Tab-separated table of C-alpha atoms and ligand atoms in Angstrom:
chain	number	residue	atom	x	y	z
A	27	MET	CA	-60.042	74.907	5.736
A	28	ARG	CA	-63.312	74.649	7.595
A	29	VAL	CA	-64.909	78.124	7.483
A	30	HIS	CA	-68.070	79.494	9.064
A	31	VAL	CA	-69.431	82.606	7.379
A	32	LEU	CA	-71.869	84.518	9.570
A	33	GLY	CA	-74.278	86.476	7.390
A	34	GLY	CA	-75.932	85.545	4.104
A	35	GLY	CA	-76.219	88.946	2.476
A	36	ILE	CA	-74.503	89.664	-0.809
A	37	ILE	CA	-71.107	90.079	0.892
A	38	GLY	CA	-71.307	86.911	2.984
A	39	LEU	CA	-72.589	84.892	0.051
A	40	ALA	CA	-69.965	86.241	-2.368
A	41	CYS	CA	-67.192	85.481	0.152
A	42	SER	CA	-68.614	81.997	0.708
A	43	ALA	CA	-68.832	81.222	-2.999
A	44	GLU	CA	-65.241	82.379	-3.467
A	45	LEU	CA	-64.030	80.235	-0.540
A	46	VAL	CA	-65.943	77.218	-1.886
A	47	GLY	CA	-64.407	77.846	-5.321
A	48	ARG	CA	-60.968	77.678	-3.687
A	49	GLY	CA	-61.768	74.299	-2.175
A	50	HIS	CA	-62.650	75.262	1.381
A	51	ASP	CA	-65.400	73.630	3.407
A	52	VAL	CA	-67.869	76.476	4.061
A	53	THR	CA	-71.047	76.834	6.106
A	54	VAL	CA	-73.015	80.070	5.802
A	55	VAL	CA	-75.079	80.899	8.879
A	56	ASP	CA	-78.132	83.123	8.438
A	57	PRO	CA	-81.727	82.508	9.524
A	58	ALA	CA	-82.995	84.849	6.765
A	59	PRO	CA	-80.398	85.082	3.980
A	60	GLY	CA	-80.571	88.124	1.731
A	61	SER	CA	-83.074	89.947	3.923
A	62	GLY	CA	-80.809	92.740	5.166
A	63	ALA	CA	-79.303	95.614	3.198
A	64	SER	CA	-79.013	93.400	0.086
A	65	ARG	CA	-82.805	93.236	-0.042
A	66	ALA	CA	-83.088	97.019	-0.183
A	67	ALA	CA	-80.120	97.677	-2.484
A	68	ALA	CA	-80.856	99.155	-5.898
A	69	GLY	CA	-77.842	97.370	-7.377
A	70	MET	CA	-76.042	100.347	-8.882
A	71	LEU	CA	-72.420	99.580	-9.746
A	72	SER	CA	-71.494	103.203	-9.612
A	73	PRO	CA	-67.994	104.216	-8.577
A	74	ALA	CA	-68.409	107.530	-10.410
A	75	GLY	CA	-71.911	108.369	-9.191
A	76	GLU	CA	-70.959	107.490	-5.613
A	77	ALA	CA	-67.542	109.213	-5.680
A	78	TRP	CA	-67.036	111.643	-2.848
A	79	HIS	CA	-64.420	114.119	-1.713
A	80	GLY	CA	-61.590	112.569	0.284
A	81	GLU	CA	-62.572	109.049	-0.793
A	82	GLY	CA	-60.039	108.413	-3.544
A	83	THR	CA	-59.095	104.998	-2.157
A	84	LEU	CA	-62.716	103.901	-2.042
A	85	HIS	CA	-63.283	105.162	-5.568
A	86	ALA	CA	-60.295	103.162	-6.853
A	87	LEU	CA	-61.628	100.049	-5.111
A	88	GLY	CA	-65.013	100.614	-6.709
A	89	VAL	CA	-63.461	100.967	-10.154
A	90	ALA	CA	-61.458	97.758	-9.608
A	91	SER	CA	-64.499	95.810	-8.405
A	92	GLY	CA	-66.651	97.281	-11.180
A	93	ARG	CA	-64.230	95.778	-13.692
A	94	LEU	CA	-64.839	92.345	-12.181
A	95	TRP	CA	-68.607	92.597	-12.521
A	96	PRO	CA	-69.136	91.675	-16.192
A	97	SER	CA	-67.480	88.279	-15.765
A	98	TYR	CA	-68.984	87.858	-12.284
A	99	ALA	CA	-72.518	88.418	-13.613
A	100	ALA	CA	-71.821	86.151	-16.595
A	101	ALA	CA	-70.640	83.347	-14.276
A	102	LEU	CA	-73.947	83.642	-12.386
A	103	ALA	CA	-75.857	83.772	-15.722
A	104	LEU	CA	-77.279	87.190	-14.803
A	105	PRO	CA	-77.836	90.183	-17.078
A	106	MET	CA	-76.189	93.524	-16.372
A	107	HIS	CA	-77.655	96.916	-17.051
A	108	ASP	CA	-74.823	98.472	-19.001
A	109	SER	CA	-76.386	101.439	-20.782
A	110	GLY	CA	-74.613	103.732	-18.336
A	111	THR	CA	-75.893	106.348	-15.923
A	112	LEU	CA	-77.025	109.911	-16.479
A	113	LEU	CA	-76.209	112.291	-13.642
A	114	VAL	CA	-78.638	115.192	-13.719
A	115	GLY	CA	-79.554	118.394	-11.939
A	116	VAL	CA	-82.942	120.108	-12.018
A	117	ASP	CA	-82.406	123.660	-10.786
A	118	ALA	CA	-79.400	125.977	-10.785
A	119	GLY	CA	-78.150	124.631	-7.441
A	120	ASP	CA	-78.475	121.068	-8.711
A	121	ARG	CA	-76.521	122.060	-11.783
A	122	GLN	CA	-73.677	123.092	-9.500
A	123	GLU	CA	-73.786	119.638	-7.902
A	124	VAL	CA	-73.416	118.028	-11.345
A	125	GLU	CA	-70.509	120.331	-12.165
A	126	ARG	CA	-68.903	119.603	-8.781
A	127	GLN	CA	-69.176	115.852	-9.367
A	128	ALA	CA	-67.647	116.244	-12.842
A	129	ALA	CA	-64.774	118.264	-11.336
A	130	LEU	CA	-64.272	115.634	-8.622
A	131	LEU	CA	-64.174	112.831	-11.202
A	132	ALA	CA	-61.599	114.814	-13.180
A	133	THR	CA	-59.321	114.685	-10.119
A	134	HIS	CA	-59.583	110.874	-10.375
A	135	GLY	CA	-58.622	111.052	-14.049
A	136	GLU	CA	-62.198	110.528	-15.312
A	137	ARG	CA	-63.290	113.243	-17.684
A	138	VAL	CA	-67.044	113.646	-18.066
A	139	GLU	CA	-68.636	116.342	-20.168
A	140	VAL	CA	-71.390	118.444	-18.590
A	141	LEU	CA	-74.271	118.660	-21.059
A	142	ASP	CA	-77.075	121.168	-21.094
A	143	GLY	CA	-80.680	120.157	-20.423
A	144	ARG	CA	-81.616	119.959	-24.096
A	145	ARG	CA	-78.892	117.417	-24.818
A	146	ALA	CA	-79.800	115.465	-21.685
A	147	ARG	CA	-83.407	115.168	-22.789
A	148	ALA	CA	-82.304	114.108	-26.252
A	149	LEU	CA	-80.519	111.206	-24.543
A	150	GLU	CA	-83.434	110.396	-22.211
A	151	PRO	CA	-86.722	111.800	-23.514
A	152	ALA	CA	-88.549	110.490	-20.418
A	153	LEU	CA	-86.817	113.163	-18.327
A	154	ALA	CA	-88.537	116.372	-17.349
A	155	ARG	CA	-86.692	119.658	-17.756
A	156	VAL	CA	-83.199	119.492	-16.302
A	157	THR	CA	-80.468	122.122	-16.342
A	158	ALA	CA	-77.421	119.879	-16.631
A	159	ALA	CA	-76.354	116.284	-17.076
A	160	ALA	CA	-73.244	114.149	-17.324
A	161	VAL	CA	-72.990	110.688	-18.833
A	162	LEU	CA	-71.286	108.243	-16.464
A	163	ALA	CA	-70.708	105.580	-19.075
A	164	GLN	CA	-69.052	103.026	-16.796
A	165	ASP	CA	-71.665	103.131	-14.019
A	166	ARG	CA	-73.792	100.018	-14.482
A	167	ALA	CA	-76.384	98.094	-12.469
A	168	VAL	CA	-77.443	94.569	-11.570
A	169	ASP	CA	-80.462	93.189	-9.758
A	170	PRO	CA	-79.127	92.424	-6.254
A	171	ARG	CA	-82.033	90.112	-5.447
A	172	ALA	CA	-81.173	88.034	-8.496
A	173	VAL	CA	-77.509	88.000	-7.431
A	174	VAL	CA	-78.448	86.793	-3.950
A	175	ALA	CA	-80.745	84.112	-5.396
A	176	ALA	CA	-78.026	82.906	-7.787
A	177	LEU	CA	-75.412	82.753	-5.004
A	178	LEU	CA	-77.825	80.969	-2.671
A	179	SER	CA	-78.597	78.395	-5.319
A	180	ARG	CA	-74.867	77.901	-5.920
A	181	LEU	CA	-74.217	77.419	-2.190
A	182	GLY	CA	-77.245	75.157	-1.684
A	183	PRO	CA	-77.225	73.176	1.588
A	184	ARG	CA	-74.154	75.026	2.836
A	185	VAL	CA	-76.529	77.808	3.968
A	186	VAL	CA	-78.048	77.001	7.359
A	187	PRO	CA	-80.057	78.989	9.940
A	188	GLN	CA	-77.891	78.256	12.976
A	189	ALA	CA	-74.176	77.910	13.568
A	190	PRO	CA	-73.014	74.297	13.555
A	191	SER	CA	-71.376	73.052	16.735
A	192	ASP	CA	-68.046	72.157	15.134
A	193	ARG	CA	-65.059	74.413	15.705
A	194	PRO	CA	-64.032	76.027	12.401
A	195	ASP	CA	-60.520	76.989	11.358
A	196	ALA	CA	-61.837	80.434	10.439
A	197	THR	CA	-64.956	82.483	11.108
A	198	VAL	CA	-65.928	85.282	8.736
A	199	ILE	CA	-68.329	87.872	10.126
A	200	ALA	CA	-70.388	89.385	7.324
A	201	THR	CA	-73.420	90.639	9.185
A	202	GLY	CA	-73.464	94.105	7.629
A	203	ALA	CA	-74.624	96.887	9.907
A	204	HIS	CA	-75.134	94.625	12.900
A	205	LEU	CA	-71.824	93.221	14.005
A	206	PRO	CA	-71.534	91.089	17.138
A	207	ARG	CA	-69.439	92.219	20.067
A	208	PRO	CA	-66.626	93.136	20.369
A	209	TYR	CA	-66.744	94.492	16.790
A	210	ASP	CA	-70.111	96.272	16.983
A	211	HIS	CA	-68.541	99.707	17.456
A	212	LEU	CA	-66.932	99.465	14.002
A	213	VAL	CA	-70.165	100.046	12.066
A	214	ARG	CA	-73.173	102.289	12.479
A	215	GLY	CA	-76.535	102.035	10.774
A	216	VAL	CA	-77.309	104.655	8.154
A	217	ARG	CA	-80.928	104.211	7.224
A	218	GLY	CA	-81.856	104.047	3.562
A	219	GLU	CA	-85.472	104.008	2.437
A	220	ILE	CA	-86.140	102.754	-1.062
A	221	LEU	CA	-89.163	102.249	-3.292
A	222	ARG	CA	-89.919	99.696	-5.964
A	223	LEU	CA	-92.382	100.594	-8.696
A	224	ARG	CA	-93.479	98.860	-11.851
A	225	GLY	CA	-94.230	100.571	-15.119
A	226	ASP	CA	-92.996	101.471	-18.571
A	227	VAL	CA	-91.286	104.784	-17.947
A	228	GLY	CA	-89.088	104.688	-21.031
A	229	LEU	CA	-85.721	105.211	-19.333
A	230	ARG	CA	-82.721	103.591	-20.978
A	231	ARG	CA	-80.112	104.633	-18.449
A	232	VAL	CA	-79.964	104.752	-14.694
A	233	VAL	CA	-80.739	108.373	-13.798
A	234	ARG	CA	-79.418	109.915	-10.629
A	235	GLY	CA	-78.825	113.383	-9.365
A	236	TRP	CA	-80.496	116.191	-7.490
A	237	VAL	CA	-83.997	117.622	-7.620
A	238	ARG	CA	-84.022	121.010	-5.872
A	239	GLY	CA	-81.321	119.773	-3.524
A	240	GLU	CA	-82.871	116.349	-2.916
A	241	PRO	CA	-80.592	113.498	-4.002
A	242	VAL	CA	-82.422	110.722	-5.849
A	243	TYR	CA	-81.764	107.810	-8.171
A	244	VAL	CA	-84.036	105.945	-10.542
A	245	VAL	CA	-82.902	102.507	-11.666
A	246	PRO	CA	-84.926	100.925	-14.486
A	247	ARG	CA	-84.820	97.169	-14.874
A	248	ARG	CA	-86.102	95.295	-17.864
A	249	ASP	CA	-88.661	92.608	-17.141
A	250	ARG	CA	-87.341	89.369	-18.580
A	251	SER	CA	-90.879	88.080	-19.208
A	252	GLY	CA	-91.738	91.129	-21.316
A	253	GLY	CA	-94.043	92.884	-18.796
A	254	PRO	CA	-93.562	96.410	-17.419
A	255	GLY	CA	-90.173	96.653	-15.786
A	256	GLU	CA	-89.247	97.305	-12.194
A	257	VAL	CA	-88.089	100.823	-11.352
A	258	VAL	CA	-86.169	101.289	-8.118
A	259	VAL	CA	-86.253	104.758	-6.582
A	260	GLY	CA	-83.827	105.595	-3.799
A	261	ALA	CA	-82.742	106.470	-1.368
A	262	THR	CA	-82.938	108.436	1.828
A	263	SER	CA	-79.886	108.532	4.042
A	264	GLU	CA	-80.181	109.140	7.737
A	265	GLU	CA	-78.022	108.473	10.766
A	266	HIS	CA	-80.261	107.093	13.496
A	267	ASP	CA	-80.260	104.701	16.403
A	268	GLY	CA	-83.692	103.099	16.092
A	269	PRO	CA	-84.928	100.292	13.853
A	270	PRO	CA	-84.817	101.136	10.139
A	271	VAL	CA	-88.476	101.857	9.430
A	272	VAL	CA	-90.038	103.400	6.339
A	273	THR	CA	-91.207	106.921	7.154
A	274	ALA	CA	-93.993	108.953	5.576
A	275	GLY	CA	-91.559	111.807	4.998
A	276	GLY	CA	-88.997	109.565	3.332
A	277	VAL	CA	-91.538	108.134	0.889
A	278	ARG	CA	-92.932	111.602	0.190
A	279	ARG	CA	-89.510	113.064	-0.562
A	280	LEU	CA	-88.468	110.166	-2.800
A	281	LEU	CA	-91.724	110.182	-4.762
A	282	ALA	CA	-91.721	113.956	-5.125
A	283	ALA	CA	-88.163	114.014	-6.446
A	284	ALA	CA	-88.507	110.966	-8.699
A	285	THR	CA	-91.806	111.993	-10.276
A	286	GLU	CA	-90.562	115.521	-10.871
A	287	LEU	CA	-87.529	114.082	-12.646
A	288	VAL	CA	-89.354	111.316	-14.540
A	289	PRO	CA	-93.018	112.363	-14.819
A	290	GLY	CA	-94.026	108.983	-16.316
A	291	LEU	CA	-93.469	107.457	-12.883
A	292	ASP	CA	-96.769	109.049	-11.821
A	293	ARG	CA	-98.596	106.214	-13.538
A	294	ALA	CA	-96.361	103.424	-12.289
A	295	GLU	CA	-97.578	100.920	-9.738
A	296	LEU	CA	-96.019	101.490	-6.309
A	297	CYS	CA	-95.123	97.965	-5.220
A	298	GLU	CA	-92.850	98.215	-2.229
A	299	ALA	CA	-91.283	100.563	0.290
A	300	LEU	CA	-88.410	99.204	2.332
A	301	ALA	CA	-85.886	100.542	4.820
A	302	ARG	CA	-82.604	98.955	5.803
A	303	ASP	CA	-79.471	100.098	7.540
A	304	ARG	CA	-76.405	100.678	5.444
A	305	PRO	CA	-73.332	99.576	7.383
A	306	GLY	CA	-71.289	102.768	7.683
A	307	THR	CA	-67.719	102.851	9.021
A	308	ALA	CA	-65.730	105.806	10.353
A	309	ASP	CA	-63.921	106.310	7.018
A	310	ASN	CA	-66.670	104.854	4.777
A	311	ARG	CA	-64.325	102.073	3.661
A	312	PRO	CA	-65.292	98.464	4.343
A	313	LEU	CA	-63.674	96.160	6.880
A	314	VAL	CA	-62.082	93.242	5.038
A	315	GLY	CA	-59.521	91.050	6.750
A	316	PRO	CA	-58.414	89.785	10.153
A	317	THR	CA	-59.813	91.201	13.374
A	318	GLY	CA	-56.767	90.501	15.501
A	319	ASP	CA	-58.616	87.670	17.251
A	320	ALA	CA	-57.261	84.318	16.103
A	321	GLY	CA	-59.212	82.875	13.187
A	322	VAL	CA	-61.823	85.665	13.110
A	323	PHE	CA	-62.202	87.817	9.985
A	324	LEU	CA	-64.523	90.622	8.996
A	325	ALA	CA	-66.172	91.308	5.649
A	326	ALA	CA	-68.524	94.102	6.603
A	327	GLY	CA	-69.074	97.845	6.708
A	328	HIS	CA	-69.640	98.302	2.970
A	329	PHE	CA	-71.831	101.373	3.532
A	330	ARG	CA	-73.253	102.454	0.114
A	331	HIS	CA	-71.108	100.081	-1.919
A	332	GLY	CA	-71.935	96.486	-0.973
A	333	VAL	CA	-73.130	95.294	-4.364
A	334	LEU	CA	-70.344	97.051	-6.274
A	335	LEU	CA	-67.607	95.779	-3.943
A	336	ALA	CA	-68.874	92.196	-3.546
A	337	PRO	CA	-66.637	90.474	-6.144
A	338	LEU	CA	-63.465	92.263	-5.008
A	339	THR	CA	-64.304	91.775	-1.317
A	340	ALA	CA	-64.773	88.055	-1.922
A	341	ARG	CA	-61.291	87.760	-3.399
A	342	LEU	CA	-59.604	89.906	-0.744
A	343	LEU	CA	-61.367	88.140	2.101
A	344	ALA	CA	-60.487	84.682	0.753
A	345	ASP	CA	-56.858	85.811	0.345
A	346	ALA	CA	-56.853	86.985	3.971
A	347	VAL	CA	-58.381	83.722	5.248
A	348	GLU	CA	-55.637	81.894	3.350
A	349	GLY	CA	-53.018	83.958	5.170
A	350	ALA	CA	-52.299	86.900	2.847
A	351	ALA	CA	-51.597	90.271	4.420
A	352	PRO	CA	-54.747	92.416	4.222
A	353	ASP	CA	-55.001	95.610	2.221
A	354	PRO	CA	-54.093	98.190	4.917
A	355	THR	CA	-56.814	100.564	3.715
A	356	LEU	CA	-59.448	97.904	4.461
A	357	ASP	CA	-57.800	96.160	7.409
A	358	PRO	CA	-60.387	96.090	10.233
A	359	ARG	CA	-57.571	96.710	12.728
A	360	ARG	CA	-56.946	100.206	11.304
A	361	PHE	CA	-59.360	101.690	13.839
A	362	ALA	CA	-58.037	99.782	16.827
A	363	ALA	CA	-54.624	101.369	16.309
A	364	HIS	CA	-56.154	104.862	16.194
A	365	THR	CA	-54.262	105.475	12.994
A	366	LEU	CA	-57.015	106.657	10.723
A	367	GLN	CA	-55.079	107.156	7.525
A	368	GLU	CA	-55.230	110.210	5.324
A	369	ASP	CA	-57.091	109.407	2.145
A	370	SER	CA	-56.173	110.630	-1.300
B	23	LIG	N1	-75.572	102.913	-3.193
B	23	LIG	C1	-76.793	103.581	-3.095
B	23	LIG	C2	-77.279	103.802	-1.736
B	23	LIG	O1	-76.643	103.404	-0.786
B	23	LIG	O2	-78.319	104.390	-1.601
């Protein structure tokens, strides 16, 4: 089939690579590939850390896609951070958040032990005093910018800035938080501000959690050339209707929380502050499948989970383009029918 994929973020590129792998003739259209939400993403592959009440279906999808990641990263010759994630809380209220997350994961059949602060610091000596922690052993991370670069290099001249004039058999819209009409009402922008620092902070695991009620994550990445590694600190989350700009308050809150949690970050170089819109949907699940308009498919609305869900989305989207019935929980038409389904 001749397929146009609109959008060269991690989702559009992953879908394109999958379609190419299945023998289709693909053109990816994006004047600035990888410059949207993929550019801001920290790259956590964290179904457990991102689990939320009433989102059992999304959690199961995340677990399924997370299982695909080791071979996906290997096929792109990319390393994975697989030392796990430590979920932590600083004060007594934050401790309750850790306990609540552990209880929620138990309802999904994932038992995690809540450790006291002393045991947490034995695992990660770079941490300041915390009151509670839980090891999320299966929550990993990748460098999304490296993933985008690897997919772009794989797709080569198939990525172009403007849509070709030929009429494709299928069009896949993968433009994240900014969908064209008539699909634009299906996603809303949820601003995330994120910081990139550089320094040796001595963290082995991804650390995420709450600092006096402020949610924060710290993602350490080894530098392959042996220099001080990148440390990604994220992220704010705000519903808004303006452009996604970095705000003074957002940077202040992220730095305050991250440096309280990992004091060594005080000496790290602050390299970048970036804001992008996460593509949120009404039920927080992505839109993967046919739109109802002939030959037009969506792969969008991945909210906080774009990197995690990329390999699974690519498969499901390619199946749908090839005529398979879409997963009803991801079918973009679920909203049109006003049949928002109960989640588990
Ligand atoms: N998945 C992390 C975030 O959206 O901030």
